XYZ file of C-alpha atoms in Angstrom:
166
model
C 144.847 163.753 53.330
C 141.432 162.207 53.943
C 138.723 164.460 55.395
C 137.890 164.001 59.066
C 134.961 161.633 59.634
C 133.290 162.149 63.006
C 131.232 159.702 65.006
C 127.495 160.346 65.208
C 126.025 162.426 68.008
C 122.737 162.564 69.875
C 121.447 166.124 70.332
C 120.467 165.634 73.982
C 123.766 164.090 75.089
C 125.677 166.147 77.673
C 129.029 165.097 76.226
C 128.611 164.885 72.438
C 125.253 166.557 71.805
C 125.448 169.537 69.499
C 121.947 170.607 70.549
C 122.465 170.615 74.330
C 123.181 174.209 75.457
C 124.556 172.980 78.804
C 126.705 170.295 77.176
C 130.333 169.880 76.168
C 129.637 169.499 72.417
C 132.636 167.202 71.851
C 133.069 165.686 68.393
C 134.690 162.265 68.558
C 136.417 160.554 65.651
C 138.393 157.401 64.960
C 142.136 157.486 64.435
C 143.506 154.032 63.801
C 142.323 151.811 66.642
C 141.465 154.752 68.909
C 138.585 157.142 69.405
C 139.847 160.677 69.989
C 138.606 164.226 70.545
C 139.965 167.563 71.619
C 139.063 169.087 74.962
C 139.506 172.837 75.045
C 139.355 173.340 78.809
C 137.323 176.479 79.371
C 135.810 178.205 82.388
C 132.484 176.367 81.878
C 134.284 173.122 82.839
C 135.950 174.602 85.919
C 135.690 173.072 89.382
C 138.357 174.423 91.736
C 139.661 177.800 90.445
C 141.844 177.249 87.395
C 141.205 173.483 87.271
C 138.824 171.420 85.157
C 136.267 169.565 87.269
C 137.087 165.866 87.668
C 133.537 164.891 86.761
C 133.918 166.557 83.366
C 137.139 164.615 82.773
C 135.444 161.350 83.776
C 132.534 162.152 81.451
C 134.652 162.685 78.332
C 136.684 159.549 79.038
C 133.521 157.495 79.592
C 132.103 158.748 76.293
C 135.306 157.998 74.368
C 135.663 154.515 75.885
C 132.035 153.694 75.129
C 132.413 154.862 71.533
C 135.602 152.921 70.851
C 133.846 149.738 71.965
C 130.703 150.576 69.995
C 132.856 151.063 66.894
C 134.822 147.886 67.514
C 131.751 145.725 68.141
C 129.350 147.709 65.910
C 126.924 147.667 68.836
C 126.069 150.351 71.392
C 126.982 149.703 75.023
C 126.384 151.159 78.480
C 128.803 151.801 81.298
C 129.045 149.172 84.021
C 132.073 150.552 85.872
C 134.825 153.102 85.311
C 138.020 153.766 87.220
C 139.783 157.102 86.908
C 143.335 157.982 87.950
C 143.911 161.736 88.098
C 147.683 162.087 87.563
C 148.017 165.881 87.161
C 145.611 168.805 87.415
C 144.011 169.705 84.094
C 144.298 173.474 83.777
C 141.539 175.731 82.485
C 142.789 177.419 79.319
C 144.681 174.415 77.969
C 143.802 172.221 75.028
C 143.948 168.517 75.739
C 143.404 165.353 73.744
C 141.049 162.558 74.788
C 142.087 159.077 73.628
C 140.411 155.696 74.140
C 141.164 152.208 72.882
C 139.561 148.800 73.291
C 141.166 146.140 75.447
C 141.511 142.655 74.040
C 138.047 141.404 75.078
C 136.043 140.814 71.900
C 132.737 138.957 72.083
C 132.586 138.666 75.834
C 129.649 139.528 78.057
C 131.439 142.677 79.288
C 133.770 144.771 77.141
C 136.793 146.648 78.497
C 138.409 149.873 77.293
C 141.180 152.217 78.370
C 141.424 155.969 78.024
C 143.584 158.934 78.832
C 143.790 162.680 78.579
C 147.084 164.097 77.324
C 148.472 167.484 76.369
C 150.254 168.423 73.137
C 153.550 166.987 74.450
C 151.939 163.625 75.224
C 152.097 164.126 79.001
C 149.374 162.055 80.680
C 147.010 163.952 82.981
C 144.218 161.420 83.500
C 143.967 157.659 82.868
C 140.882 155.471 82.874
C 139.627 151.946 82.482
C 136.017 150.958 81.974
C 133.745 147.957 81.704
C 130.769 148.165 79.356
C 127.807 145.941 78.548
C 126.124 145.691 75.142
C 122.609 147.107 75.120
C 119.696 144.689 74.541
C 118.621 143.863 70.990
C 115.350 145.792 71.324
C 117.190 148.954 72.420
C 119.732 148.616 69.614
C 116.944 148.593 67.046
C 116.239 152.277 67.776
C 119.783 153.602 68.130
C 120.216 154.879 64.574
C 116.894 156.763 64.789
C 118.194 159.101 67.511
C 121.748 159.595 66.248
C 122.591 162.594 64.098
C 124.435 161.919 60.852
C 125.799 164.322 58.255
C 128.257 164.401 55.376
C 131.243 164.379 57.746
C 129.843 161.615 60.005
C 130.716 157.923 59.886
C 127.845 155.420 59.952
C 128.989 153.121 62.759
C 126.089 150.688 62.976
C 125.057 150.354 59.330
C 126.720 146.961 58.810
C 125.848 145.292 62.094
C 124.160 141.944 62.268
C 120.565 141.368 63.393
C 121.388 139.991 66.840
C 123.468 141.069 69.801
C 127.183 140.250 69.964
C 126.907 138.260 73.210
């Protein structure tokens, strides 16, 4: 079995940053055509008693959808719009799986992705769809300087071309 290769992180990021003491510290990885991560739902993510706050769920889905598109296009993007459908309450104390995959929109001005949060049985708790825009060329030039890489981290942008994918 191949070792797990994670996606890079940025220390200050609320969702993936390993250096943000208030953050979620999620480690995302690619599995086939998806970006995935685990979400151990603890009391720090609680909104209503016993339930994970909906904003936390939207955050992890937004991050996963943005990363799957960045991996697919080899270019970082920003959120334009996300839609979230909360199907079932996500309970504190459970372990859930975040999944995101790109829609069939390569090389368009806006990119589209889908995501969901499931439990170990595959039951769907939250679904999402998002639109993302590629960042400008000048912003992309500095992306790799702020991302954290290590032995277990995939270099997503190393083979990208010199100009934006638009």
